[in-house]
mmCIF file of C-alpha atoms in Angstrom:
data_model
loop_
_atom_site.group_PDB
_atom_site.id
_atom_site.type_symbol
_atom_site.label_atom_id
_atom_site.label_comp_id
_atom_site.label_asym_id
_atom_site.label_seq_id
_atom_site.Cartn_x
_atom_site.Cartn_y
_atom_site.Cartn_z
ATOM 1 C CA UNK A 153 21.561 -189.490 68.420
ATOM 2 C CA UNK A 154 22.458 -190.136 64.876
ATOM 3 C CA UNK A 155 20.080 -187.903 63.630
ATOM 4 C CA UNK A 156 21.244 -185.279 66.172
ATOM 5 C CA UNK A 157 24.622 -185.557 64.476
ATOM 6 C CA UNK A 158 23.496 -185.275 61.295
ATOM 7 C CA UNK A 159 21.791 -182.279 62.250
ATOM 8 C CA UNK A 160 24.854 -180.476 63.719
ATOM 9 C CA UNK A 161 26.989 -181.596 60.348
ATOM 10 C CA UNK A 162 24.335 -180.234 58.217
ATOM 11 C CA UNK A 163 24.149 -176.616 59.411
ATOM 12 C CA UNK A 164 27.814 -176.199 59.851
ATOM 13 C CA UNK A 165 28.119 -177.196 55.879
ATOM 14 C CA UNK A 166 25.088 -174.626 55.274
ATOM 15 C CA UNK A 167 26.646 -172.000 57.959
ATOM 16 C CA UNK A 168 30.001 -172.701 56.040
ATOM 17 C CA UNK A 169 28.831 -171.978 52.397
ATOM 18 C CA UNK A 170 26.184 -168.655 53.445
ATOM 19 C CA UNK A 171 29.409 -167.259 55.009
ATOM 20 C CA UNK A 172 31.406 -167.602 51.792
ATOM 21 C CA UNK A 173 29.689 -166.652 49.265
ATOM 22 C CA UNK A 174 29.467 -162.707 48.432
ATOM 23 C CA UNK A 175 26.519 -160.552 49.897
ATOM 24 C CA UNK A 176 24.511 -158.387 47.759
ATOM 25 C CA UNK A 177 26.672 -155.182 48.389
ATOM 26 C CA UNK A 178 29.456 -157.272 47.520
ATOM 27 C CA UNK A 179 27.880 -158.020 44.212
ATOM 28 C CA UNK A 180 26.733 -154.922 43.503
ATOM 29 C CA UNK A 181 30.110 -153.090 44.263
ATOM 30 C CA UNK A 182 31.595 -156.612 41.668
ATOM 31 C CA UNK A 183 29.499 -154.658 39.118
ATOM 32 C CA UNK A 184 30.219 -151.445 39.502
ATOM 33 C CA UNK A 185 34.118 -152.352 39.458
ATOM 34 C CA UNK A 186 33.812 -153.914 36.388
ATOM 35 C CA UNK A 187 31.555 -151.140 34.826
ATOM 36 C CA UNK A 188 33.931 -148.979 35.577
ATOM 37 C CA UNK A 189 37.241 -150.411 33.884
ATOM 38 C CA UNK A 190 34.979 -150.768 30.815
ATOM 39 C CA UNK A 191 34.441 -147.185 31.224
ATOM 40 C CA UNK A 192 38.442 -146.950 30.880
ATOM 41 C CA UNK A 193 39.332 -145.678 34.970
ATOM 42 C CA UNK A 194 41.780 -147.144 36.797
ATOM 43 C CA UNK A 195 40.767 -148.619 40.299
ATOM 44 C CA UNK A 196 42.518 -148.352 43.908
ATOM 45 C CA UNK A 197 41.737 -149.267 47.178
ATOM 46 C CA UNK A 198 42.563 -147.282 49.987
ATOM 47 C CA UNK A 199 42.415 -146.370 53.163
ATOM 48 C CA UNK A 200 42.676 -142.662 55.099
ATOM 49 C CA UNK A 201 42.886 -141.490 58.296
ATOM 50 C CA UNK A 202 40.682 -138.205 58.161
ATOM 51 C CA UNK A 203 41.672 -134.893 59.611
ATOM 52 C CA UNK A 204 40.462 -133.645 63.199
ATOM 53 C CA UNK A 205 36.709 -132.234 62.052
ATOM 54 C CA UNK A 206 36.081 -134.585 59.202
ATOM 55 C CA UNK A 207 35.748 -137.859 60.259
ATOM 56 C CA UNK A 208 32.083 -137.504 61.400
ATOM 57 C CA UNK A 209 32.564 -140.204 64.075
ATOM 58 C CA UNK A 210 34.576 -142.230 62.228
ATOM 59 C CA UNK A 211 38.605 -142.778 62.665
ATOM 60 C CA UNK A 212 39.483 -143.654 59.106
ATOM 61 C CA UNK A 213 37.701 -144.699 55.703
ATOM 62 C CA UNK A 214 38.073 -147.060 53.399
ATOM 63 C CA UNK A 215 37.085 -145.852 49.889
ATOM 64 C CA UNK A 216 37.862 -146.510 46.086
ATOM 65 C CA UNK A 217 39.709 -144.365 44.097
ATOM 66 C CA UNK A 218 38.663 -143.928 40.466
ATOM 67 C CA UNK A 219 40.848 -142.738 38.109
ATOM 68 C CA UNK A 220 41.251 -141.255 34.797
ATOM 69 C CA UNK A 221 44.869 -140.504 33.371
ATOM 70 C CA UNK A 222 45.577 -137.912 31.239
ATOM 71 C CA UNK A 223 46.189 -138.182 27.955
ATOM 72 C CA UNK A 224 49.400 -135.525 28.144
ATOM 73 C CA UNK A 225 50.546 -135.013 31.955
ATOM 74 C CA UNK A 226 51.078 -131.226 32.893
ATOM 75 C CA UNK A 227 54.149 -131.071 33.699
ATOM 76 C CA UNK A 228 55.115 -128.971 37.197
ATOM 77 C CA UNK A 229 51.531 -128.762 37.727
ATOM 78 C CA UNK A 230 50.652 -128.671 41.644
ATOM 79 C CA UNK A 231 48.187 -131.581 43.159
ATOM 80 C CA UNK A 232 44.759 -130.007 43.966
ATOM 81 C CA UNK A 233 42.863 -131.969 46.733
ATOM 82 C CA UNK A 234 39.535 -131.482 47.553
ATOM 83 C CA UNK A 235 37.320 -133.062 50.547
ATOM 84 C CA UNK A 236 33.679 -132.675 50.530
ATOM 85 C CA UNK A 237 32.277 -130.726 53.579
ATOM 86 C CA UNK A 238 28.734 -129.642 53.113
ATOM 87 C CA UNK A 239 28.486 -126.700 54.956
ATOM 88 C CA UNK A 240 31.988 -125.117 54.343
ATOM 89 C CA UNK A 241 30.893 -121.982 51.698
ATOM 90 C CA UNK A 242 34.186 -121.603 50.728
ATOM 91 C CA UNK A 243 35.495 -120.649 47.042
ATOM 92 C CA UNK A 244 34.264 -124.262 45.899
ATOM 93 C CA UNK A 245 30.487 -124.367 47.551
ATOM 94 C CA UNK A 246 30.423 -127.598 49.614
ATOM 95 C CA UNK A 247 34.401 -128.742 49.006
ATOM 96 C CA UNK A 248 37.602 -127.577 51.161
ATOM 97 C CA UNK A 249 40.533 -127.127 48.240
ATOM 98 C CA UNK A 250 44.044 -127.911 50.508
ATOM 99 C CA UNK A 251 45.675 -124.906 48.668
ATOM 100 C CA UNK A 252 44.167 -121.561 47.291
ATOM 101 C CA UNK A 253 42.400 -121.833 43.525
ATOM 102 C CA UNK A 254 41.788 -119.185 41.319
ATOM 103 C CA UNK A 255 38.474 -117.786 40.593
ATOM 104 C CA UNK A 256 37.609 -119.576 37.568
ATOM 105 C CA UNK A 257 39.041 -122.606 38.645
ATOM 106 C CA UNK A 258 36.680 -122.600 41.769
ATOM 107 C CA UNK A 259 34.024 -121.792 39.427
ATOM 108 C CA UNK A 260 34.554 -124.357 37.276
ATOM 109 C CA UNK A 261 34.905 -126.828 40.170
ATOM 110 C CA UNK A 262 31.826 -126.054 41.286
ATOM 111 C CA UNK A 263 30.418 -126.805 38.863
ATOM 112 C CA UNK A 264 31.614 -129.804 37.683
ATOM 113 C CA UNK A 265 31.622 -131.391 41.574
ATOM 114 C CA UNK A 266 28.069 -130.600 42.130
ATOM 115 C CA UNK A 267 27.357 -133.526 39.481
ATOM 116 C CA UNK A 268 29.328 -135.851 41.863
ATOM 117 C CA UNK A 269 26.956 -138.044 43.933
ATOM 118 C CA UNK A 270 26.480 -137.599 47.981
ATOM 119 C CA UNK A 271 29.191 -140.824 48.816
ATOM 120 C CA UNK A 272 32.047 -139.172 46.835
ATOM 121 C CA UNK A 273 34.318 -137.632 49.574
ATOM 122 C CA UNK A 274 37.096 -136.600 47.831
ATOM 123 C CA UNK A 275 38.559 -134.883 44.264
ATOM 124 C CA UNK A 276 42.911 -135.221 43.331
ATOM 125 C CA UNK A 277 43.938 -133.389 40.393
ATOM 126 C CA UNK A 278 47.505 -134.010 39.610
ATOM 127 C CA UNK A 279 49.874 -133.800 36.904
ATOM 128 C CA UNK A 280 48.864 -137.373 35.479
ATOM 129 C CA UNK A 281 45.619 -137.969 36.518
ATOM 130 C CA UNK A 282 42.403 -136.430 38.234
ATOM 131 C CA UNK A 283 40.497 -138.948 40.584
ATOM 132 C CA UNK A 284 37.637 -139.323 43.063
ATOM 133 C CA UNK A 285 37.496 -141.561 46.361
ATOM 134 C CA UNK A 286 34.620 -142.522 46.437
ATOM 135 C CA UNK A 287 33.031 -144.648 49.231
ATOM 136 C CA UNK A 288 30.455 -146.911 46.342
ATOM 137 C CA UNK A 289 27.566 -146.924 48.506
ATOM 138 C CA UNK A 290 25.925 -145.062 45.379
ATOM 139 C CA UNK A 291 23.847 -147.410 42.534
ATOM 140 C CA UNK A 292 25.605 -148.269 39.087
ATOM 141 C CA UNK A 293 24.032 -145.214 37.546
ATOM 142 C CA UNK A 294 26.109 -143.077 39.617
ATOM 143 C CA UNK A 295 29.458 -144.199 37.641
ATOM 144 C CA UNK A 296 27.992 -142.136 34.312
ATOM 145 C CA UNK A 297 28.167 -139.082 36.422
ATOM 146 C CA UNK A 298 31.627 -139.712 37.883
ATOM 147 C CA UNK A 299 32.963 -140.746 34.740
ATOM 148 C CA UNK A 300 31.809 -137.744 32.908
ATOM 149 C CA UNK A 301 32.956 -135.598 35.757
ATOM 150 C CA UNK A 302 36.243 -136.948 35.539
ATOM 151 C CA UNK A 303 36.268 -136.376 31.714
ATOM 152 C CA UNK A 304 35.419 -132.893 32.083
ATOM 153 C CA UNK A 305 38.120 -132.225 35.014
ATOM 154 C CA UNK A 306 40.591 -133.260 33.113
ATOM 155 C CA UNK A 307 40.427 -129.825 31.388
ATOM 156 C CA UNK A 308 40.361 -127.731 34.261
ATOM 157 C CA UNK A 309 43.872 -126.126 34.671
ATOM 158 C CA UNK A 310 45.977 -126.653 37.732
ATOM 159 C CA UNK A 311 47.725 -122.986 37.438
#
């Protein structure tokens, strides 16, 4: 009996610890984090509903936005918002803009976005900052491209 107890006591300490301590997506996404504020951008979790057509099967997502301010905000500039959708052919190939772009600002997005790895949702340009939300399922190798993307949006105009 005593070693029954024992027992018991045993794997509730060793069922205690292996819930606590982080997995290895957990770790990884520790990593990128922390990669990523060395890179200089700005992290925020979130958490969006996603409009009738895009949620794939899901309700809502919960993602990571990266950011990177700018340096000078545009002042009056509109918001730009862009959500990935694969087989929309619009003016940005493969991204839904939430208000009409110019043509060389949808060829410049274009561009620039098709850098973006697969998990990366969503683009915000606004007057201080341009961001992605970005779901991290991507490897650490992923955050060069993002934050060069981000770098190089920062120049597109918002008209």
């Amino acid at each position: 009996m005593t070693y029954l107890i024992i027992a018991v006591v045993v794997l509730y300490l060793v069922g205690t610890l292996t819930w606590v301590m982080p997995s290895r997506r957990d770790k990884k996404q520790a990593l990128m984090r922390s990669r990523a504020k060395e890179l200089g951008l700005q992290l925020q979790y979130k958490t969006r509903v996603l409009p009738h057509g895009l949620d794939r099967g899901y309700g809502a997502v919960a993602y990571m936005q990266y950011i990177q301010s700018r340096a000078v905000p545009q002042e009056g500039a509109p918001t730009l918002h862009l959500l990935r959708i694969p087989e929309d052919e619009g003016p940005v190939p493969g991204w839904t803009p939430d208000r009409a772009c110019d043509g060389a600002t949808s060829e410049a997005l274009g561009r620039l976005l098709a850098d973006l790895p697969e998990d990366v949702f969503g683009v915000l340009l606004t007057a201080g900052a341009v961001a992605v939300e970005w779901q991290e399922k991507g490897s650490l190798s992923d955050l060069g491209s993002i934050s060069n993307t981000l770098e190089a949006l920062l120049a597109v105009p918002l008209e």
